[in-house]
Amino acid sequence: MNSLWDRYQKYLVRDSQLGLSVDISRMSFGDDFFPTMEPRAQAALAAMKTLEAGAIANPDEQRMVGHYWLRSPALAPTPELRTEIEDCLALTGEFAQRVQDSGRFTDALVIGIGGSALGPQFLSDALGTEDDRLRLHFFDNTDPDGMDRVLATLQHRFEHTLVVVISKSGGTPETRNGMLEAEAAYARAGIDFAARAVAVTGVASQLDRYAEAKGWLARFPMWDWVGGRTSILSAVGLVPLRLQGLDMDAVLAGAATMDAWTRTTETLRNPAMVLALMWYCAGEGRGAKDMVVLPYKDRLVLFSKYLQQLVMESIGKELDLEGKKVNQGLAVYGNKGSTDQHAYVQQLRDGVNNFFATFIEVRKGRAGDSLEVEPGATCADFLQGFLRGTRTALHESGRSSVTVSVPEVSPAIVGALVALYERAVGFYASLVNVNAYHQPGVEAGKKAAAAILKLQASVRGALATTPQTAPQIAATLSAEPEAVYHALVHLAANDARVQATTGTTPGEDTFATLAAT
Amino acid sequence: MNSLWDRYQKYLVRDSQLGLSVDISRMSFGDDFFPTMEPRAQAALAAMKTLEAGAIANPDEQRMVGHYWLRSPALAPTPELRTEIEDCLALTGEFAQRVQDSGRFTDALVIGIGGSALGPQFLSDALGTEDDRLRLHFFDNTDPDGMDRVLATLQHRFEHTLVVVISKSGGTPETRNGMLEAEAAYARAGIDFAARAVAVTGVASQLDRYAEAKGWLARFPMWDWVGGRTSILSAVGLVPLRLQGLDMDAVLAGAATMDAWTRTTETLRNPAMVLALMWYCAGEGRGAKDMVVLPYKDRLVLFSKYLQQLVMESIGKELDLEGKKVNQGLAVYGNKGSTDQHAYVQQLRDGVNNFFATFIEVRKGRAGDSLEVEPGATCADFLQGFLRGTRTALHESGRSSVTVSVPEVSPAIVGALVALYERAVGFYASLVNVNAYHQPGVEAGKKAAAAILKLQASVRGALATTPQTAPQIAATLSAEPEAVYHALVHLAANDARVQATTGTTPGEDTFATLAAT
């Protein structure tokens, strides 16, 4: 067993400033792995250096990639960018202070999706307390029932509820829809929406112009050199989380500390590079194994989901940087331990070995003293025991794991974790030669959705008081019968004037509008 | 394109009573797939029939598997079991009514983990409204900070907060720990805990005896023939969800309707069998592809997590029913659409093709009228458009998907979805010849955790005012240095009397207790 202890010590990457360590001793790699990978690791480090210096690191969109400058504005490639970042830091802080000092607001409704929601949700939950200055709520979808639920909890407090609308392009339909629904709800309640509305968006975007025209309370910028999934330390996160009262300066400082650490070119002392290499090792550089993320701490439950977005949207690409079809990816899932031990660790230990685990260990159990739930043992001791026990059990059955240990869930540590994984994703993308900073595949679904909305309007127009089948209407419209059929079923479910009669097969179902009365 | 419409109609499984359909037209199987699988499908149906009749369907634990009787007590194999189920249905209803009529309670803290938490969490979130009779809160882990957060939100309402402790064995440490923490918090606040505490547990379990001795408000039974992950329609779900005010009778009725439907032996008309066969087809009967679950409805976001537990803990097994090593499994992940389109649909469409998707479509958008967010289009139209658009985009890039459509998120439909997937899991386990109803792999982690807790006590005893390294203490205790090291770091993080000094390597870190003053 001493060889495991030796391996643990040999490969441990740790830092006394943050108290964070990355333990790869339970990953399955041989002594030649790191030497073999060293040239590619150095190439990835060099690519990252170029990126940080302001190169067009996102070639498809011809954009710089600047999220690292957000916490070290002095590293921005031009004085103008540096000033923009510093102004944003100052202005978001002043705005939050002014709102809090006014005493007028108790809540904020944040409207965004993807990178414009998940980052703020993660930090809000990880660092929030009962003493928060404002309580955050989210619209993160275009589900009208979901919005109704959130509005129902806020309905008597609209007067004291800010609305923060976050959309880089300003044209994301889910976010635009949520904004219009919130605006309508405020109007119904007779509350001035514009006086409570804040936009976080690209300068001169559709949303920016709308907010300006309506005289919204405030507007903050987003930049094309910050991608949605790495925007948490831009105004996207700064505005809502400073309003909540979180110490975002400490989050930024923690990220900056991690950035400095992960710039080291000594592979085995660079925790982000070590993580990237472990992903490569586990999945043979082609995503052959899923990454299961298990933070043993309730506050970090959304970190798993945050990493799911960060990793999968960055790495899941059809083409490599040379345009070769590679269908890369790295599937990520997980919630939290020890809860997930009662959900699917059964499969992890005994079942299909198609994953590697990432344990996130938080050393500190709680603030204050603890009850002994058994002689000499607290809840925190059990939590630690379950993590270590599961790591051992997985290792014994030949399952690999990485363990990231942090002292506590503080603003600095959360910032450091974000920065650690942002850079690991960038390194890994270099190792497998894909562009981590675009998302071309998202467009196909959007285009198909737009076509479906267009078709729905035609289908509605083709309905008559005489019952018709989907194939009949499809023939009229020269459209696909299945798409027409689903449009009809959807209309019948959501419009009392459209009536459906079920036939033997979907093709025999009939649809009609009620006769005008 | 007409061939897709024909395929859609040919393989659609639908039912007019529930309005639920299962569409497998975008799965990749040939015309010979169903005929080839028919003998195994019939064997699985026969095994299920035997199970429902009261056979020992969980051979390792020598138990019957009776969750289907919970919603059709007349099917229970003995009159005694039928009476027990009917009594539980009646008593949970009467208890909830009494609590609500008393007007004394506003909240309930539910303490459980795994099957004793996730089912209630899912239904509570799927069906809850602002008009709920009681608001539910959960301890679902042994994280003391997580408990502190929940207690902080309740601290001024302990007097009006019931505590429902759910543990089948009565010995699950996470749940026991949570119960003790809650009891201590009530004691600190001077509120009588026993008068507000309810146990849901096996008769004469450790918890049952504790609750009896302390004179708790009420106790409800759990049975060894209901597994945790299929216990949602036993007292596990009935007690908290009836307290919340949900129409659990309608949930039970929906499940019973689905049970009746999924007993059909006509394979292509049995939606549970069709799902099980699709899982088999996609993953080649060995979990070769992950199942990504995408409900396009905020209320169903926990359904993905519920299925993750139900499927993975049931299917992820080392041995088949003959004891042969098979390492079966089926990895499940997902959150909700269209939100996840902005997180990882990029990878699903363009990246590694290691999954099949399950879309859950809810036809009805919301209660009441809808705003048009664009001319002729509502939020619900967009949601439907994104689902259909993503399904199309995935199909175009050769990715498979199943679509389950339901008219709305009602109690009956949620009950039907639970029953549909419970039976699909049972069928799939038969197809791949594993026991779906035990979880032997969970024990290894628990045993390892117990050993770690024991070691921690020894390590604490070995600490002295003279600084020592982990290898030194390990030598004293004849223990593994790495396990000792982590125990030491954990103690230093959680006990102010234990001091750590960082060395060059972990083996050189030293630990000491403060001298007595």
JSON list of N, CA and C in Angstrom, two decimals, chain A residues 9 14 26 125 140-141 143 145 149 174 290 297-299 316 327 336 338-339 346 349-350 363 365 381 391 441 482 490 494 507 509, chain B residues 9 14 26 125 140-141 143 145 149 174 290 297-299 327 336 338-339 346 350 363 365-366 381 391 441 444 482 490 494 507 509:
[
{"chain": "A", "resi": 9, "resn": "GLN", "atom": "N", "xyz": [2.00, 11.30, -3.12]},
{"chain": "A", "resi": 9, "resn": "GLN", "atom": "CA", "xyz": [2.91, 12.42, -2.86]},
{"chain": "A", "resi": 9, "resn": "GLN", "atom": "C", "xyz": [3.63, 12.87, -4.13]},
{"chain": "A", "resi": 14, "resn": "ARG", "atom": "N", "xyz": [-0.10, 21.00, -5.26]},
{"chain": "A", "resi": 14, "resn": "ARG", "atom": "CA", "xyz": [-0.77, 21.79, -4.22]},
{"chain": "A", "resi": 14, "resn": "ARG", "atom": "C", "xyz": [-0.13, 23.15, -4.07]},
{"chain": "A", "resi": 26, "resn": "ARG", "atom": "N", "xyz": [-5.05, 8.22, -8.12]},
{"chain": "A", "resi": 26, "resn": "ARG", "atom": "CA", "xyz": [-5.96, 7.11, -8.45]},
{"chain": "A", "resi": 26, "resn": "ARG", "atom": "C", "xyz": [-6.39, 7.13, -9.91]},
{"chain": "A", "resi": 125, "resn": "ASP", "atom": "N", "xyz": [-25.73, 30.42, -5.30]},
{"chain": "A", "resi": 125, "resn": "ASP", "atom": "CA", "xyz": [-26.03, 29.32, -4.39]},
{"chain": "A", "resi": 125, "resn": "ASP", "atom": "C", "xyz": [-24.81, 28.93, -3.55]},
{"chain": "A", "resi": 140, "resn": "ASP", "atom": "N", "xyz": [-34.65, 31.07, -16.53]},
{"chain": "A", "resi": 140, "resn": "ASP", "atom": "CA", "xyz": [-33.54, 30.52, -17.32]},
{"chain": "A", "resi": 140, "resn": "ASP", "atom": "C", "xyz": [-34.06, 29.61, -18.44]},
{"chain": "A", "resi": 141, "resn": "ASN", "atom": "N", "xyz": [-35.26, 29.94, -18.94]},
{"chain": "A", "resi": 141, "resn": "ASN", "atom": "CA", "xyz": [-35.87, 29.09, -19.95]},
{"chain": "A", "resi": 141, "resn": "ASN", "atom": "C", "xyz": [-37.00, 29.90, -20.60]},
{"chain": "A", "resi": 143, "resn": "ASP", "atom": "N", "xyz": [-40.09, 28.51, -20.72]},
{"chain": "A", "resi": 143, "resn": "ASP", "atom": "CA", "xyz": [-41.28, 27.80, -20.26]},
{"chain": "A", "resi": 143, "resn": "ASP", "atom": "C", "xyz": [-42.22, 28.78, -19.56]},
{"chain": "A", "resi": 145, "resn": "ASP", "atom": "N", "xyz": [-44.97, 28.38, -17.92]},
{"chain": "A", "resi": 145, "resn": "ASP", "atom": "CA", "xyz": [-45.38, 27.93, -16.59]},
{"chain": "A", "resi": 145, "resn": "ASP", "atom": "C", "xyz": [-44.26, 28.14, -15.57]},
{"chain": "A", "resi": 149, "resn": "ARG", "atom": "N", "xyz": [-44.46, 30.52, -12.18]},
{"chain": "A", "resi": 149, "resn": "ARG", "atom": "CA", "xyz": [-44.13, 30.10, -10.81]},
{"chain": "A", "resi": 149, "resn": "ARG", "atom": "C", "xyz": [-43.24, 31.12, -10.12]},
{"chain": "A", "resi": 174, "resn": "GLU", "atom": "N", "xyz": [-35.13, 33.01, -25.73]},
{"chain": "A", "resi": 174, "resn": "GLU", "atom": "CA", "xyz": [-35.61, 32.67, -24.38]},
{"chain": "A", "resi": 174, "resn": "GLU", "atom": "C", "xyz": [-35.54, 33.88, -23.46]},
{"chain": "A", "resi": 290, "resn": "ASP", "atom": "N", "xyz": [-16.85, 9.20, -19.58]},
{"chain": "A", "resi": 290, "resn": "ASP", "atom": "CA", "xyz": [-17.56, 10.35, -19.03]},
{"chain": "A", "resi": 290, "resn": "ASP", "atom": "C", "xyz": [-16.83, 10.85, -17.79]},
{"chain": "A", "resi": 297, "resn": "LYS", "atom": "N", "xyz": [-20.38, 18.59, -0.87]},
{"chain": "A", "resi": 297, "resn": "LYS", "atom": "CA", "xyz": [-20.74, 19.84, -0.20]},
{"chain": "A", "resi": 297, "resn": "LYS", "atom": "C", "xyz": [-21.97, 20.40, -0.90]},
{"chain": "A", "resi": 298, "resn": "ASP", "atom": "N", "xyz": [-23.03, 20.60, -0.12]},
{"chain": "A", "resi": 298, "resn": "ASP", "atom": "CA", "xyz": [-24.29, 21.06, -0.73]},
{"chain": "A", "resi": 298, "resn": "ASP", "atom": "C", "xyz": [-24.12, 22.34, -1.54]},
{"chain": "A", "resi": 299, "resn": "ARG", "atom": "N", "xyz": [-23.30, 23.25, -1.04]},
{"chain": "A", "resi": 299, "resn": "ARG", "atom": "CA", "xyz": [-23.11, 24.54, -1.72]},
{"chain": "A", "resi": 299, "resn": "ARG", "atom": "C", "xyz": [-22.51, 24.39, -3.11]},
{"chain": "A", "resi": 316, "resn": "GLY", "atom": "N", "xyz": [-17.12, 19.66, -27.14]},
{"chain": "A", "resi": 316, "resn": "GLY", "atom": "CA", "xyz": [-17.94, 18.86, -28.05]},
{"chain": "A", "resi": 316, "resn": "GLY", "atom": "C", "xyz": [-18.01, 19.46, -29.44]},
{"chain": "A", "resi": 327, "resn": "ASN", "atom": "N", "xyz": [-15.42, 14.78, -34.23]},
{"chain": "A", "resi": 327, "resn": "ASN", "atom": "CA", "xyz": [-16.50, 14.52, -33.26]},
{"chain": "A", "resi": 327, "resn": "ASN", "atom": "C", "xyz": [-15.96, 14.34, -31.84]},
{"chain": "A", "resi": 336, "resn": "LYS", "atom": "N", "xyz": [-23.99, 15.82, -6.23]},
{"chain": "A", "resi": 336, "resn": "LYS", "atom": "CA", "xyz": [-23.19, 16.04, -5.03]},
{"chain": "A", "resi": 336, "resn": "LYS", "atom": "C", "xyz": [-23.11, 14.76, -4.23]},
{"chain": "A", "resi": 338, "resn": "SER", "atom": "N", "xyz": [-22.61, 13.19, -0.15]},
{"chain": "A", "resi": 338, "resn": "SER", "atom": "CA", "xyz": [-22.74, 11.78, -0.39]},
{"chain": "A", "resi": 338, "resn": "SER", "atom": "C", "xyz": [-24.07, 11.41, -1.03]},
{"chain": "A", "resi": 339, "resn": "THR", "atom": "N", "xyz": [-24.93, 12.37, -1.30]},
{"chain": "A", "resi": 339, "resn": "THR", "atom": "CA", "xyz": [-26.26, 12.10, -1.85]},
{"chain": "A", "resi": 339, "resn": "THR", "atom": "C", "xyz": [-26.20, 11.17, -3.07]},
{"chain": "A", "resi": 346, "resn": "GLN", "atom": "N", "xyz": [-23.73, 2.89, -6.98]},
{"chain": "A", "resi": 346, "resn": "GLN", "atom": "CA", "xyz": [-23.90, 1.46, -7.29]},
{"chain": "A", "resi": 346, "resn": "GLN", "atom": "C", "xyz": [-23.36, 1.15, -8.69]},
{"chain": "A", "resi": 349, "resn": "ARG", "atom": "N", "xyz": [-19.44, 1.79, -9.07]},
{"chain": "A", "resi": 349, "resn": "ARG", "atom": "CA", "xyz": [-18.54, 0.79, -8.51]},
{"chain": "A", "resi": 349, "resn": "ARG", "atom": "C", "xyz": [-18.64, -0.55, -9.22]},
{"chain": "A", "resi": 350, "resn": "ASP", "atom": "N", "xyz": [-19.89, -0.97, -9.52]},
{"chain": "A", "resi": 350, "resn": "ASP", "atom": "CA", "xyz": [-20.10, -2.33, -10.01]},
{"chain": "A", "resi": 350, "resn": "ASP", "atom": "C", "xyz": [-20.37, -2.40, -11.51]},
{"chain": "A", "resi": 363, "resn": "ARG", "atom": "N", "xyz": [-12.55, 20.71, 3.01]},
{"chain": "A", "resi": 363, "resn": "ARG", "atom": "CA", "xyz": [-12.01, 20.25, 4.29]},
{"chain": "A", "resi": 363, "resn": "ARG", "atom": "C", "xyz": [-12.85, 20.71, 5.47]},
{"chain": "A", "resi": 365, "resn": "GLY", "atom": "N", "xyz": [-16.04, 21.57, 7.62]},
{"chain": "A", "resi": 365, "resn": "GLY", "atom": "CA", "xyz": [-17.42, 21.08, 7.64]},
{"chain": "A", "resi": 365, "resn": "GLY", "atom": "C", "xyz": [-18.46, 22.17, 7.74]},
{"chain": "A", "resi": 381, "resn": "ASP", "atom": "N", "xyz": [-17.42, 14.62, 9.79]},
{"chain": "A", "resi": 381, "resn": "ASP", "atom": "CA", "xyz": [-16.57, 13.43, 9.75]},
{"chain": "A", "resi": 381, "resn": "ASP", "atom": "C", "xyz": [-17.19, 12.36, 8.85]},
{"chain": "A", "resi": 391, "resn": "ARG", "atom": "N", "xyz": [-13.98, 6.83, -2.73]},
{"chain": "A", "resi": 391, "resn": "ARG", "atom": "CA", "xyz": [-12.76, 6.88, -3.55]},
{"chain": "A", "resi": 391, "resn": "ARG", "atom": "C", "xyz": [-12.02, 5.54, -3.44]},
{"chain": "A", "resi": 441, "resn": "GLY", "atom": "N", "xyz": [-22.67, 24.21, -33.39]},
{"chain": "A", "resi": 441, "resn": "GLY", "atom": "CA", "xyz": [-23.76, 23.24, -33.45]},
{"chain": "A", "resi": 441, "resn": "GLY", "atom": "C", "xyz": [-25.06, 23.73, -32.89]},
{"chain": "A", "resi": 482, "resn": "GLU", "atom": "N", "xyz": [-45.50, 15.18, -40.67]},
{"chain": "A", "resi": 482, "resn": "GLU", "atom": "CA", "xyz": [-45.22, 15.01, -39.24]},
{"chain": "A", "resi": 482, "resn": "GLU", "atom": "C", "xyz": [-45.07, 16.35, -38.55]},
{"chain": "A", "resi": 490, "resn": "HIS", "atom": "N", "xyz": [-50.03, 20.74, -30.88]},
{"chain": "A", "resi": 490, "resn": "HIS", "atom": "CA", "xyz": [-49.62, 21.84, -30.00]},
{"chain": "A", "resi": 490, "resn": "HIS", "atom": "C", "xyz": [-50.69, 22.94, -29.98]},
{"chain": "A", "resi": 494, "resn": "ASN", "atom": "N", "xyz": [-53.13, 24.29, -26.70]},
{"chain": "A", "resi": 494, "resn": "ASN", "atom": "CA", "xyz": [-52.88, 25.63, -26.16]},
{"chain": "A", "resi": 494, "resn": "ASN", "atom": "C", "xyz": [-53.88, 26.70, -26.61]},
{"chain": "A", "resi": 507, "resn": "GLY", "atom": "N", "xyz": [-52.26, 10.01, -38.42]},
{"chain": "A", "resi": 507, "resn": "GLY", "atom": "CA", "xyz": [-52.66, 10.53, -39.72]},
{"chain": "A", "resi": 507, "resn": "GLY", "atom": "C", "xyz": [-54.16, 10.65, -39.87]},
{"chain": "A", "resi": 509, "resn": "ASP", "atom": "N", "xyz": [-56.10, 11.49, -37.13]},
{"chain": "A", "resi": 509, "resn": "ASP", "atom": "CA", "xyz": [-56.59, 12.51, -36.19]},
{"chain": "A", "resi": 509, "resn": "ASP", "atom": "C", "xyz": [-57.06, 13.71, -37.00]},
{"chain": "B", "resi": 9, "resn": "GLN", "atom": "N", "xyz": [-45.71, 6.98, -37.48]},
{"chain": "B", "resi": 9, "resn": "GLN", "atom": "CA", "xyz": [-47.04, 6.42, -37.21]},
{"chain": "B", "resi": 9, "resn": "GLN", "atom": "C", "xyz": [-46.98, 4.92, -36.90]},
{"chain": "B", "resi": 14, "resn": "ARG", "atom": "N", "xyz": [-49.42, 5.00, -28.24]},
{"chain": "B", "resi": 14, "resn": "ARG", "atom": "CA", "xyz": [-50.15, 6.08, -27.56]},
{"chain": "B", "resi": 14, "resn": "ARG", "atom": "C", "xyz": [-51.43, 5.56, -26.93]},
{"chain": "B", "resi": 26, "resn": "ARG", "atom": "N", "xyz": [-37.18, 8.12, -34.31]},
{"chain": "B", "resi": 26, "resn": "ARG", "atom": "CA", "xyz": [-35.82, 8.63, -34.52]},
{"chain": "B", "resi": 26, "resn": "ARG", "atom": "C", "xyz": [-34.75, 7.78, -33.83]},
{"chain": "B", "resi": 125, "resn": "ASP", "atom": "N", "xyz": [-41.69, 19.35, -6.35]},
{"chain": "B", "resi": 125, "resn": "ASP", "atom": "CA", "xyz": [-41.36, 20.42, -7.29]},
{"chain": "B", "resi": 125, "resn": "ASP", "atom": "C", "xyz": [-42.25, 20.36, -8.53]},
{"chain": "B", "resi": 140, "resn": "ASP", "atom": "N", "xyz": [-30.92, 16.26, 2.62]},
{"chain": "B", "resi": 140, "resn": "ASP", "atom": "CA", "xyz": [-30.71, 15.06, 1.81]},
{"chain": "B", "resi": 140, "resn": "ASP", "atom": "C", "xyz": [-29.24, 14.68, 1.74]},
{"chain": "B", "resi": 141, "resn": "ASN", "atom": "N", "xyz": [-28.52, 14.99, 2.82]},
{"chain": "B", "resi": 141, "resn": "ASN", "atom": "CA", "xyz": [-27.07, 14.75, 2.83]},
{"chain": "B", "resi": 141, "resn": "ASN", "atom": "C", "xyz": [-26.61, 14.83, 4.29]},
{"chain": "B", "resi": 143, "resn": "ASP", "atom": "N", "xyz": [-24.06, 16.90, 5.04]},
{"chain": "B", "resi": 143, "resn": "ASP", "atom": "CA", "xyz": [-23.22, 18.11, 5.05]},
{"chain": "B", "resi": 143, "resn": "ASP", "atom": "C", "xyz": [-23.75, 19.07, 6.12]},
{"chain": "B", "resi": 145, "resn": "ASP", "atom": "N", "xyz": [-22.99, 22.09, 6.90]},
{"chain": "B", "resi": 145, "resn": "ASP", "atom": "CA", "xyz": [-23.26, 23.44, 6.39]},
{"chain": "B", "resi": 145, "resn": "ASP", "atom": "C", "xyz": [-24.56, 23.47, 5.60]},
{"chain": "B", "resi": 149, "resn": "ARG", "atom": "N", "xyz": [-27.88, 25.78, 6.52]},
{"chain": "B", "resi": 149, "resn": "ARG", "atom": "CA", "xyz": [-28.58, 26.70, 5.60]},
{"chain": "B", "resi": 149, "resn": "ARG", "atom": "C", "xyz": [-30.08, 26.48, 5.67]},
{"chain": "B", "resi": 174, "resn": "GLU", "atom": "N", "xyz": [-26.61, 9.21, 7.12]},
{"chain": "B", "resi": 174, "resn": "GLU", "atom": "CA", "xyz": [-26.91, 10.58, 6.72]},
{"chain": "B", "resi": 174, "resn": "GLU", "atom": "C", "xyz": [-28.23, 11.04, 7.34]},
{"chain": "B", "resi": 290, "resn": "ASP", "atom": "N", "xyz": [-24.96, 6.56, -23.36]},
{"chain": "B", "resi": 290, "resn": "ASP", "atom": "CA", "xyz": [-25.62, 7.24, -22.24]},
{"chain": "B", "resi": 290, "resn": "ASP", "atom": "C", "xyz": [-27.03, 7.64, -22.65]},
{"chain": "B", "resi": 297, "resn": "LYS", "atom": "N", "xyz": [-39.70, 21.42, -19.75]},
{"chain": "B", "resi": 297, "resn": "LYS", "atom": "CA", "xyz": [-40.68, 21.95, -18.81]},
{"chain": "B", "resi": 297, "resn": "LYS", "atom": "C", "xyz": [-39.97, 22.10, -17.46]},
{"chain": "B", "resi": 298, "resn": "ASP", "atom": "N", "xyz": [-39.97, 23.31, -16.93]},
{"chain": "B", "resi": 298, "resn": "ASP", "atom": "CA", "xyz": [-39.24, 23.55, -15.68]},
{"chain": "B", "resi": 298, "resn": "ASP", "atom": "C", "xyz": [-39.66, 22.60, -14.56]},
{"chain": "B", "resi": 299, "resn": "ARG", "atom": "N", "xyz": [-40.96, 22.32, -14.49]},
{"chain": "B", "resi": 299, "resn": "ARG", "atom": "CA", "xyz": [-41.47, 21.47, -13.41]},
{"chain": "B", "resi": 299, "resn": "ARG", "atom": "C", "xyz": [-40.90, 20.06, -13.44]},
{"chain": "B", "resi": 327, "resn": "ASN", "atom": "N", "xyz": [-20.77, -6.45, -15.53]},
{"chain": "B", "resi": 327, "resn": "ASN", "atom": "CA", "xyz": [-20.59, -4.98, -15.41]},
{"chain": "B", "resi": 327, "resn": "ASN", "atom": "C", "xyz": [-21.58, -4.22, -16.28]},
{"chain": "B", "resi": 336, "resn": "LYS", "atom": "N", "xyz": [-32.97, 20.07, -18.19]},
{"chain": "B", "resi": 336, "resn": "LYS", "atom": "CA", "xyz": [-34.22, 20.46, -18.84]},
{"chain": "B", "resi": 336, "resn": "LYS", "atom": "C", "xyz": [-33.93, 21.23, -20.12]},
{"chain": "B", "resi": 338, "resn": "SER", "atom": "N", "xyz": [-35.54, 24.27, -22.82]},
{"chain": "B", "resi": 338, "resn": "SER", "atom": "CA", "xyz": [-34.46, 24.43, -23.76]},
{"chain": "B", "resi": 338, "resn": "SER", "atom": "C", "xyz": [-33.16, 24.86, -23.07]},
{"chain": "B", "resi": 339, "resn": "THR", "atom": "N", "xyz": [-33.17, 24.99, -21.75]},
{"chain": "B", "resi": 339, "resn": "THR", "atom": "CA", "xyz": [-31.97, 25.46, -21.03]},
{"chain": "B", "resi": 339, "resn": "THR", "atom": "C", "xyz": [-30.71, 24.67, -21.42]},
{"chain": "B", "resi": 346, "resn": "GLN", "atom": "N", "xyz": [-24.59, 21.54, -27.96]},
{"chain": "B", "resi": 346, "resn": "GLN", "atom": "CA", "xyz": [-23.44, 21.67, -28.85]},
{"chain": "B", "resi": 346, "resn": "GLN", "atom": "C", "xyz": [-22.71, 20.32, -28.99]},
{"chain": "B", "resi": 350, "resn": "ASP", "atom": "N", "xyz": [-22.76, 17.89, -32.36]},
{"chain": "B", "resi": 350, "resn": "ASP", "atom": "CA", "xyz": [-21.51, 17.88, -33.13]},
{"chain": "B", "resi": 350, "resn": "ASP", "atom": "C", "xyz": [-20.45, 16.92, -32.59]},
{"chain": "B", "resi": 363, "resn": "ARG", "atom": "N", "xyz": [-47.41, 19.12, -23.79]},
{"chain": "B", "resi": 363, "resn": "ARG", "atom": "CA", "xyz": [-48.16, 19.84, -24.83]},
{"chain": "B", "resi": 363, "resn": "ARG", "atom": "C", "xyz": [-48.68, 21.20, -24.36]},
{"chain": "B", "resi": 365, "resn": "GLY", "atom": "N", "xyz": [-48.76, 24.69, -22.52]},
{"chain": "B", "resi": 365, "resn": "GLY", "atom": "CA", "xyz": [-47.73, 25.65, -22.12]},
{"chain": "B", "resi": 365, "resn": "GLY", "atom": "C", "xyz": [-47.90, 26.18, -20.72]},
{"chain": "B", "resi": 366, "resn": "ARG", "atom": "N", "xyz": [-49.11, 26.65, -20.42]},
{"chain": "B", "resi": 366, "resn": "ARG", "atom": "CA", "xyz": [-49.35, 27.26, -19.11]},
{"chain": "B", "resi": 366, "resn": "ARG", "atom": "C", "xyz": [-50.86, 27.29, -18.87]},
{"chain": "B", "resi": 381, "resn": "ASP", "atom": "N", "xyz": [-44.93, 28.37, -27.67]},
{"chain": "B", "resi": 381, "resn": "ASP", "atom": "CA", "xyz": [-44.61, 28.02, -29.06]},
{"chain": "B", "resi": 381, "resn": "ASP", "atom": "C", "xyz": [-43.10, 27.92, -29.24]},
{"chain": "B", "resi": 391, "resn": "ARG", "atom": "N", "xyz": [-34.68, 18.04, -31.84]},
{"chain": "B", "resi": 391, "resn": "ARG", "atom": "CA", "xyz": [-34.89, 16.64, -32.27]},
{"chain": "B", "resi": 391, "resn": "ARG", "atom": "C", "xyz": [-34.51, 16.49, -33.75]},
{"chain": "B", "resi": 441, "resn": "GLY", "atom": "N", "xyz": [-23.29, -2.92, -4.45]},
{"chain": "B", "resi": 441, "resn": "GLY", "atom": "CA", "xyz": [-22.08, -2.12, -4.57]},
{"chain": "B", "resi": 441, "resn": "GLY", "atom": "C", "xyz": [-22.03, -0.95, -3.61]},
{"chain": "B", "resi": 444, "resn": "ALA", "atom": "N", "xyz": [-19.75, -1.40, -0.21]},
{"chain": "B", "resi": 444, "resn": "ALA", "atom": "CA", "xyz": [-18.29, -1.27, -0.17]},
{"chain": "B", "resi": 444, "resn": "ALA", "atom": "C", "xyz": [-17.88, 0.12, 0.31]},
{"chain": "B", "resi": 482, "resn": "GLU", "atom": "N", "xyz": [-1.41, 7.32, 3.93]},
{"chain": "B", "resi": 482, "resn": "GLU", "atom": "CA", "xyz": [-2.27, 8.26, 3.21]},
{"chain": "B", "resi": 482, "resn": "GLU", "atom": "C", "xyz": [-3.59, 8.47, 3.94]},
{"chain": "B", "resi": 490, "resn": "HIS", "atom": "N", "xyz": [-8.11, 16.65, 7.85]},
{"chain": "B", "resi": 490, "resn": "HIS", "atom": "CA", "xyz": [-9.52, 16.87, 8.19]},
{"chain": "B", "resi": 490, "resn": "HIS", "atom": "C", "xyz": [-9.66, 17.37, 9.63]},
{"chain": "B", "resi": 494, "resn": "ASN", "atom": "N", "xyz": [-11.09, 21.15, 11.10]},
{"chain": "B", "resi": 494, "resn": "ASN", "atom": "CA", "xyz": [-12.36, 21.19, 11.81]},
{"chain": "B", "resi": 494, "resn": "ASN", "atom": "C", "xyz": [-12.23, 21.29, 13.32]},
{"chain": "B", "resi": 507, "resn": "GLY", "atom": "N", "xyz": [4.09, 14.13, 3.22]},
{"chain": "B", "resi": 507, "resn": "GLY", "atom": "CA", "xyz": [4.73, 13.30, 4.24]},
{"chain": "B", "resi": 507, "resn": "GLY", "atom": "C", "xyz": [5.52, 14.11, 5.24]},
{"chain": "B", "resi": 509, "resn": "ASP", "atom": "N", "xyz": [4.46, 17.26, 6.17]},
{"chain": "B", "resi": 509, "resn": "ASP", "atom": "CA", "xyz": [3.55, 18.11, 6.94]},
{"chain": "B", "resi": 509, "resn": "ASP", "atom": "C", "xyz": [3.50, 17.57, 8.37]}
]
